[in-house]
Amino acid sequence: MGLLLEGKNILVMGVRNKWSIAWGIAQAAYKEGAKLIFTYQGQREGESVKELISEMEGTEACQCDITVDSDIDRLFETIREKYGTIHGLVHAIAFANREDLLNDFVYTSREGFAHALDVSAYSLVAVARRAKDLMTQGGSIVTLTYMGSEKVFPGYNVMGVAKAALETSVKYLAANLGPAGIRVNAISAGPIKTMSARGIKDFSNILEVVEKKAPLRRSINLEELGHTALYLLSGLSSAVTGEVLHVDCGYNIMGI
Ligand code: NAD
Ligand code: IMJ
């Protein structure tokens, strides 16, 4: 068998540094022959993303703040001019105001709620709409979610609500885009130490609980998320769409 993603152009959104889940996925995709286009949020992330990709031949990075429509339009226009077609899109973007993760959920402000859902859920709809015009040969869209959409995890708060909206958006998008041969799926990842997990109080404790309770008695690593994304981005998953796939060493199946 040749390389899984040979000849495919894949847009990767959400690399911040080498610990980012999007970076783990990008490395796996690159090894399987994909041509990658990266986006970064702002100048600070831009520096580190450009350094990371410097050794990936034929790869480039564009700035795109997902809350700014003109940034998204400019990004897809640039991709259309330079590449014409894309075959895959990785969406690994989430944000809630820090105070909304620290305070009790009941105190979430209207602005905080709207912002978390805008960045973490609506952004998938916004990019899927633009991507569909470039996915002229069909395609695969993959996003990242967390079990905090299904059950309550202390401190996940409005992010849990945003992930529930994201997961349901995956289903509606899969139904809309299926006739064009575009599949849309989410990976529900177990906890993993990235910038978005650092500074979360009791994160180490959460990892310990997973390591005790998960059927596989350990937590996941970036490489495993990369491999799952390869499956979803490639023809290996050609009949899979609208799915939320747990990659969590089985943690989610346990009752107690
Ligand atoms: P990360 O901090 O490396 O990645 C989050 C990314 O979101 C960053 O690159 C950041 O720049 C980007 N982002 C935030 N606001 C943005 C905006 N306005 N415009 C553009 N980009 C913006 O952390 P990560 O853990 O790799 O997170 C990636 C995804 O994985 C997120 O959706 C997260 O919810 C999800 N996830 C993480 C875990 C975990 O334990 N780390 C578990 C399950 C799911
Ligand atoms: C985040 C908060 C609370 C509990 C949490 C997490 N658990 C896990 C995470 C148990 C695994 C990480 N996660 C799945 C996320 O989606 C994180 C999103 C996030 C993190 C931050 C931290 C810094 C900040 N805003 C954030 N917004 C979203 O200011």
Short mmCIF file of C-alpha atoms and ligand atoms in Angstrom, two decimals:
data_model
loop_
_atom_site.label_atom_id
_atom_site.label_comp_id
_atom_site.label_asym_id
_atom_site.label_seq_id
_atom_site.Cartn_x
_atom_site.Cartn_y
_atom_site.Cartn_z
CA MET A 1 0.00 0.00 0.00
CA GLY A 2 1.27 3.51 -0.85
CA LEU A 3 1.16 6.43 1.54
CA LEU A 4 -2.29 7.05 3.03
CA LEU A 5 -2.49 10.76 2.23
CA GLU A 6 -0.33 11.00 -0.89
CA GLY A 7 -1.50 13.84 -3.14
CA LYS A 8 -3.88 15.28 -0.54
CA ASN A 9 -3.90 18.93 0.52
CA ILE A 10 -4.86 19.26 4.19
CA LEU A 11 -5.61 22.44 6.11
CA VAL A 12 -4.56 22.24 9.77
CA MET A 13 -6.08 24.84 12.11
CA GLY A 14 -5.04 25.09 15.78
CA VAL A 15 -1.32 24.53 16.16
CA ARG A 16 0.09 26.71 18.94
CA ASN A 17 3.24 24.77 19.87
CA LYS A 18 4.77 21.28 19.75
CA TRP A 19 2.35 19.97 22.39
CA SER A 20 -0.74 20.95 20.37
CA ILE A 21 -3.01 18.10 19.28
CA ALA A 22 -3.11 19.68 15.81
CA TRP A 23 0.68 19.37 15.64
CA GLY A 24 0.53 15.66 16.53
CA ILE A 25 -2.02 15.17 13.75
CA ALA A 26 0.03 17.24 11.29
CA GLN A 27 3.15 15.16 11.88
CA ALA A 28 1.24 11.94 11.28
CA ALA A 29 -0.35 13.36 8.10
CA TYR A 30 2.99 14.65 6.81
CA LYS A 31 4.59 11.22 7.25
CA GLU A 32 1.79 9.77 5.12
CA GLY A 33 2.52 12.14 2.25
CA ALA A 34 0.00 14.98 2.82
CA LYS A 35 0.73 18.52 1.70
CA LEU A 36 -0.10 20.71 4.69
CA ILE A 37 -1.33 24.27 5.05
CA PHE A 38 -1.32 25.63 8.62
CA THR A 39 -3.18 28.47 10.25
CA TYR A 40 -2.28 30.25 13.47
CA GLN A 41 -4.27 32.63 15.63
CA GLY A 42 -1.94 35.61 15.98
CA GLN A 43 1.63 36.84 15.77
CA ARG A 44 2.83 35.03 18.90
CA GLU A 45 1.57 31.64 17.69
CA GLY A 46 2.84 32.51 14.18
CA GLU A 47 6.45 32.62 15.34
CA SER A 48 6.34 29.18 16.91
CA VAL A 49 4.30 27.61 14.09
CA LYS A 50 6.74 28.92 11.47
CA GLU A 51 9.63 27.48 13.43
CA LEU A 52 7.89 24.11 13.81
CA ILE A 53 7.10 23.80 10.10
CA SER A 54 10.52 24.98 8.90
CA GLU A 55 11.58 21.37 8.37
CA MET A 56 8.38 20.29 6.63
CA GLU A 57 9.02 20.75 2.95
CA GLY A 58 6.41 22.55 0.85
CA THR A 59 4.39 23.66 3.87
CA GLU A 60 3.15 27.14 4.70
CA ALA A 61 1.29 28.98 7.43
CA CYS A 62 -1.37 31.73 7.27
CA GLN A 63 -2.73 33.86 10.07
CA CYS A 64 -6.44 33.34 10.83
CA ASP A 65 -8.32 34.43 13.92
CA ILE A 66 -11.39 32.22 13.77
CA THR A 67 -13.64 34.94 15.23
CA VAL A 68 -12.86 37.29 12.31
CA ASP A 69 -14.85 36.56 9.12
CA SER A 70 -12.48 38.56 6.92
CA ASP A 71 -9.53 36.43 8.17
CA ILE A 72 -11.38 33.23 7.22
CA ASP A 73 -12.36 34.62 3.80
CA ARG A 74 -8.79 35.72 3.11
CA LEU A 75 -7.45 32.31 4.16
CA PHE A 76 -9.72 30.35 1.83
CA GLU A 77 -9.13 32.79 -1.04
CA THR A 78 -5.36 32.31 -0.61
CA ILE A 79 -5.78 28.53 -0.57
CA ARG A 80 -7.98 28.62 -3.68
CA GLU A 81 -5.41 30.64 -5.59
CA LYS A 82 -2.42 28.54 -4.52
CA TYR A 83 -3.84 25.02 -4.29
CA GLY A 84 -7.26 25.03 -5.95
CA THR A 85 -8.49 21.93 -4.16
CA ILE A 86 -8.27 20.66 -0.59
CA HIS A 87 -9.05 17.14 0.59
CA GLY A 88 -8.90 17.47 4.36
CA LEU A 89 -9.42 19.94 7.18
CA VAL A 90 -8.36 19.56 10.81
CA HIS A 91 -10.16 21.88 13.27
CA ALA A 92 -8.48 21.89 16.70
CA ILE A 93 -9.59 25.22 18.13
CA ALA A 94 -11.30 26.00 21.43
CA PHE A 95 -11.41 28.87 23.86
CA ALA A 96 -13.42 30.06 26.85
CA ASN A 97 -12.64 33.02 29.07
CA ARG A 98 -10.52 31.89 31.97
CA GLU A 99 -12.99 33.21 34.54
CA ASP A 100 -15.71 31.01 33.06
CA LEU A 101 -13.56 27.94 33.73
CA LEU A 102 -12.73 29.10 37.27
CA ASN A 103 -16.15 30.27 38.50
CA ASP A 104 -19.18 28.06 38.94
CA PHE A 105 -21.04 27.49 35.64
CA VAL A 106 -24.13 29.27 36.96
CA TYR A 107 -22.19 32.57 36.87
CA THR A 108 -21.29 32.31 33.15
CA SER A 109 -21.94 35.70 31.54
CA ARG A 110 -23.88 36.19 28.29
CA GLU A 111 -20.66 37.42 26.63
CA GLY A 112 -18.58 34.54 27.99
CA PHE A 113 -21.13 31.97 26.81
CA ALA A 114 -21.36 33.52 23.34
CA HIS A 115 -17.58 33.80 23.00
CA ALA A 116 -16.91 30.17 23.99
CA LEU A 117 -19.55 28.92 21.53
CA ASP A 118 -18.33 31.27 18.79
CA VAL A 119 -14.67 30.17 18.98
CA SER A 120 -15.22 26.52 19.86
CA ALA A 121 -18.37 25.50 17.94
CA TYR A 122 -19.54 28.05 15.35
CA SER A 123 -15.99 28.18 13.96
CA LEU A 124 -16.45 24.65 12.60
CA VAL A 125 -19.55 25.70 10.66
CA ALA A 126 -17.75 28.80 9.37
CA VAL A 127 -14.79 26.82 8.01
CA ALA A 128 -16.84 23.87 6.73
CA ARG A 129 -18.91 26.24 4.56
CA ARG A 130 -15.79 27.68 2.91
CA ALA A 131 -14.04 24.29 2.72
CA LYS A 132 -16.92 22.67 0.83
CA ASP A 133 -16.26 24.91 -2.20
CA LEU A 134 -12.62 23.78 -2.29
CA MET A 135 -13.30 20.08 -1.63
CA THR A 136 -14.13 19.45 -5.27
CA GLN A 137 -13.06 15.79 -5.08
CA GLY A 138 -14.84 15.14 -1.78
CA GLY A 139 -13.07 15.46 1.54
CA SER A 140 -12.81 14.82 5.24
CA ILE A 141 -13.27 17.31 8.07
CA VAL A 142 -12.04 16.32 11.54
CA THR A 143 -12.58 18.25 14.76
CA LEU A 144 -11.58 17.65 18.38
CA THR A 145 -14.00 17.34 21.25
CA TYR A 146 -14.02 16.24 24.89
CA MET A 147 -16.27 14.07 27.03
CA GLY A 148 -17.20 17.18 29.05
CA SER A 149 -20.00 17.54 26.46
CA GLU A 150 -21.64 14.35 27.76
CA LYS A 151 -20.95 14.38 31.51
CA VAL A 152 -20.01 17.04 34.02
CA PHE A 153 -16.31 17.57 34.68
CA PRO A 154 -15.45 20.14 37.35
CA GLY A 155 -14.32 23.40 35.76
CA TYR A 156 -15.10 22.43 32.15
CA ASN A 157 -18.30 24.47 32.45
CA VAL A 158 -19.20 26.49 29.35
CA MET A 159 -16.66 24.48 27.32
CA GLY A 160 -18.85 21.42 27.92
CA VAL A 161 -21.80 23.28 26.46
CA ALA A 162 -19.67 24.43 23.52
CA LYS A 163 -18.48 20.86 22.85
CA ALA A 164 -22.08 19.61 22.88
CA ALA A 165 -22.87 22.24 20.23
CA LEU A 166 -19.75 21.23 18.29
CA GLU A 167 -20.67 17.54 18.31
CA THR A 168 -24.19 18.21 17.12
CA SER A 169 -22.80 20.57 14.46
CA VAL A 170 -20.69 17.63 13.26
CA LYS A 171 -23.89 15.65 12.65
CA TYR A 172 -25.76 18.45 10.85
CA LEU A 173 -22.70 19.27 8.74
CA ALA A 174 -22.22 15.58 7.90
CA ALA A 175 -25.84 15.44 6.67
CA ASN A 176 -25.46 18.65 4.62
CA LEU A 177 -22.08 17.84 3.06
CA GLY A 178 -22.45 14.07 2.60
CA PRO A 179 -23.99 14.36 -0.89
CA ALA A 180 -20.84 16.22 -2.00
CA GLY A 181 -18.68 13.35 -0.72
CA ILE A 182 -17.48 15.34 2.28
CA ARG A 183 -17.33 13.50 5.61
CA VAL A 184 -17.37 15.26 8.98
CA ASN A 185 -16.28 13.55 12.21
CA ALA A 186 -15.03 14.39 15.69
CA ILE A 187 -12.38 12.74 17.84
CA SER A 188 -13.31 12.82 21.52
CA ALA A 189 -9.85 12.80 23.05
CA GLY A 190 -8.96 11.80 26.59
CA PRO A 191 -7.08 14.40 28.65
CA ILE A 192 -3.61 15.22 27.35
CA LYS A 193 -1.13 17.87 28.56
CA THR A 194 -1.27 20.74 26.06
CA MET A 195 -1.36 24.52 26.61
CA SER A 196 -5.15 24.26 26.82
CA ALA A 197 -4.80 21.79 29.70
CA ARG A 198 -1.88 23.41 31.53
CA GLY A 199 -2.96 25.65 34.35
CA ILE A 200 -6.28 23.82 34.69
CA LYS A 201 -6.53 23.19 38.39
CA ASP A 202 -6.28 19.49 39.31
CA PHE A 203 -5.29 18.48 35.77
CA SER A 204 -2.65 16.06 37.09
CA ASN A 205 -5.30 14.58 39.34
CA ILE A 206 -7.63 14.14 36.34
CA LEU A 207 -4.87 12.27 34.50
CA GLU A 208 -4.32 10.02 37.52
CA VAL A 209 -8.02 9.16 37.71
CA VAL A 210 -8.01 8.25 34.01
CA GLU A 211 -4.94 6.07 34.47
CA LYS A 212 -6.68 4.18 37.30
CA LYS A 213 -10.14 3.86 35.79
CA ALA A 214 -9.67 3.54 31.99
CA PRO A 215 -9.82 -0.06 30.74
CA LEU A 216 -6.33 0.33 29.27
CA ARG A 217 -5.05 1.75 32.62
CA ARG A 218 -3.23 4.68 31.03
CA SER A 219 -3.86 8.00 29.33
CA ILE A 220 -3.49 8.73 25.61
CA ASN A 221 -0.60 10.30 23.70
CA LEU A 222 -0.32 12.66 20.72
CA GLU A 223 0.78 9.90 18.38
CA GLU A 224 -2.41 7.96 19.04
CA LEU A 225 -4.51 11.01 18.16
CA GLY A 226 -2.40 11.37 15.00
CA HIS A 227 -3.14 7.80 14.01
CA THR A 228 -6.88 8.19 14.58
CA ALA A 229 -6.91 11.38 12.54
CA LEU A 230 -5.08 9.53 9.73
CA TYR A 231 -7.87 7.00 9.69
CA LEU A 232 -10.54 9.71 9.55
CA LEU A 233 -8.70 11.82 6.94
CA SER A 234 -7.95 8.89 4.64
CA GLY A 235 -10.00 6.51 2.57
CA LEU A 236 -9.74 3.96 5.39
CA SER A 237 -12.85 5.57 6.90
CA SER A 238 -14.71 6.12 3.59
CA ALA A 239 -18.11 5.09 5.04
CA VAL A 240 -17.76 6.93 8.36
CA THR A 241 -19.41 10.32 8.81
CA GLY A 242 -21.21 12.24 11.55
CA GLU A 243 -19.36 10.16 14.11
CA VAL A 244 -17.84 11.09 17.48
CA LEU A 245 -14.99 8.65 18.01
CA HIS A 246 -13.64 8.31 21.56
CA VAL A 247 -9.87 8.02 21.78
CA ASP A 248 -9.55 7.81 25.53
CA CYS A 249 -8.25 4.32 26.42
CA GLY A 250 -11.91 3.38 26.98
CA TYR A 251 -12.49 5.77 29.90
CA ASN A 252 -15.95 6.84 28.65
CA ILE A 253 -17.50 3.37 28.85
CA MET A 254 -17.00 2.99 32.59
CA GLY A 255 -19.88 3.60 35.01
CA ILE A 256 -17.74 3.75 38.10
P1 NAD B 1 -3.78 24.05 22.19
O1 NAD B 1 -3.82 25.18 23.15
O2 NAD B 1 -2.45 23.61 21.72
O3 NAD B 1 -4.70 24.34 20.92
C1 NAD B 1 -5.82 25.20 20.96
C2 NAD B 1 -5.70 26.09 19.73
O4 NAD B 1 -6.84 26.93 19.60
C3 NAD B 1 -4.46 27.01 19.79
O5 NAD B 1 -3.63 26.80 18.68
C4 NAD B 1 -5.07 28.40 19.75
O6 NAD B 1 -4.26 29.34 19.05
C5 NAD B 1 -6.38 28.12 19.01
N1 NAD B 1 -7.34 29.20 19.13
C6 NAD B 1 -7.98 29.65 20.25
N2 NAD B 1 -8.72 30.74 19.96
C7 NAD B 1 -8.55 30.97 18.62
C8 NAD B 1 -9.03 31.97 17.71
N3 NAD B 1 -9.85 32.97 18.13
N4 NAD B 1 -8.66 31.89 16.41
C9 NAD B 1 -7.83 30.91 15.97
N5 NAD B 1 -7.32 29.96 16.79
C10 NAD B 1 -7.68 30.00 18.09
O7 NAD B 1 -4.55 22.87 22.95
P2 NAD B 1 -5.09 21.46 22.41
O8 NAD B 1 -5.31 20.66 23.63
O9 NAD B 1 -4.22 20.95 21.34
O10 NAD B 1 -6.53 21.83 21.82
C11 NAD B 1 -6.95 21.47 20.51
C12 NAD B 1 -8.38 20.96 20.55
O11 NAD B 1 -8.41 19.72 21.25
C13 NAD B 1 -9.37 21.86 21.27
O12 NAD B 1 -10.60 21.86 20.55
C14 NAD B 1 -9.57 21.17 22.59
O13 NAD B 1 -10.83 21.46 23.15
C15 NAD B 1 -9.48 19.74 22.15
N6 NAD B 1 -9.25 18.75 23.22
C16 NAD B 1 -8.19 18.86 24.06
C17 NAD B 1 -8.00 17.91 25.07
C18 NAD B 1 -6.86 18.01 26.05
O14 NAD B 1 -6.90 17.36 27.08
N7 NAD B 1 -5.83 18.79 25.75
C19 NAD B 1 -8.89 16.83 25.18
C20 NAD B 1 -9.97 16.74 24.28
C21 NAD B 1 -10.14 17.70 23.31
C1 IMJ B 2 -10.25 22.42 30.60
C2 IMJ B 2 -10.88 23.05 31.68
C3 IMJ B 2 -11.36 22.33 32.77
C4 IMJ B 2 -11.24 20.95 32.81
C5 IMJ B 2 -10.60 20.34 31.74
C6 IMJ B 2 -10.10 21.06 30.64
N1 IMJ B 2 -10.32 19.02 31.50
C7 IMJ B 2 -9.68 18.88 30.31
C8 IMJ B 2 -9.51 20.15 29.74
C9 IMJ B 2 -10.68 17.94 32.42
C10 IMJ B 2 -9.25 17.60 29.71
C11 IMJ B 2 -8.83 20.47 28.41
N2 IMJ B 2 -9.84 20.53 27.31
C12 IMJ B 2 -10.49 19.30 26.93
C13 IMJ B 2 -10.18 21.71 26.66
O1 IMJ B 2 -11.00 21.63 25.74
C14 IMJ B 2 -9.65 23.01 27.06
C15 IMJ B 2 -10.17 24.17 26.60
C16 IMJ B 2 -9.80 25.47 27.06
C17 IMJ B 2 -8.74 25.73 27.93
C18 IMJ B 2 -8.46 27.03 28.33
C19 IMJ B 2 -7.36 27.38 29.30
C20 IMJ B 2 -6.93 28.81 29.24
C21 IMJ B 2 -8.02 29.80 28.94
N3 IMJ B 2 -9.10 29.38 28.21
C22 IMJ B 2 -9.30 28.07 27.84
N4 IMJ B 2 -10.32 27.80 27.00
C23 IMJ B 2 -10.57 26.53 26.61
O2 IMJ B 2 -7.90 30.98 29.28
#
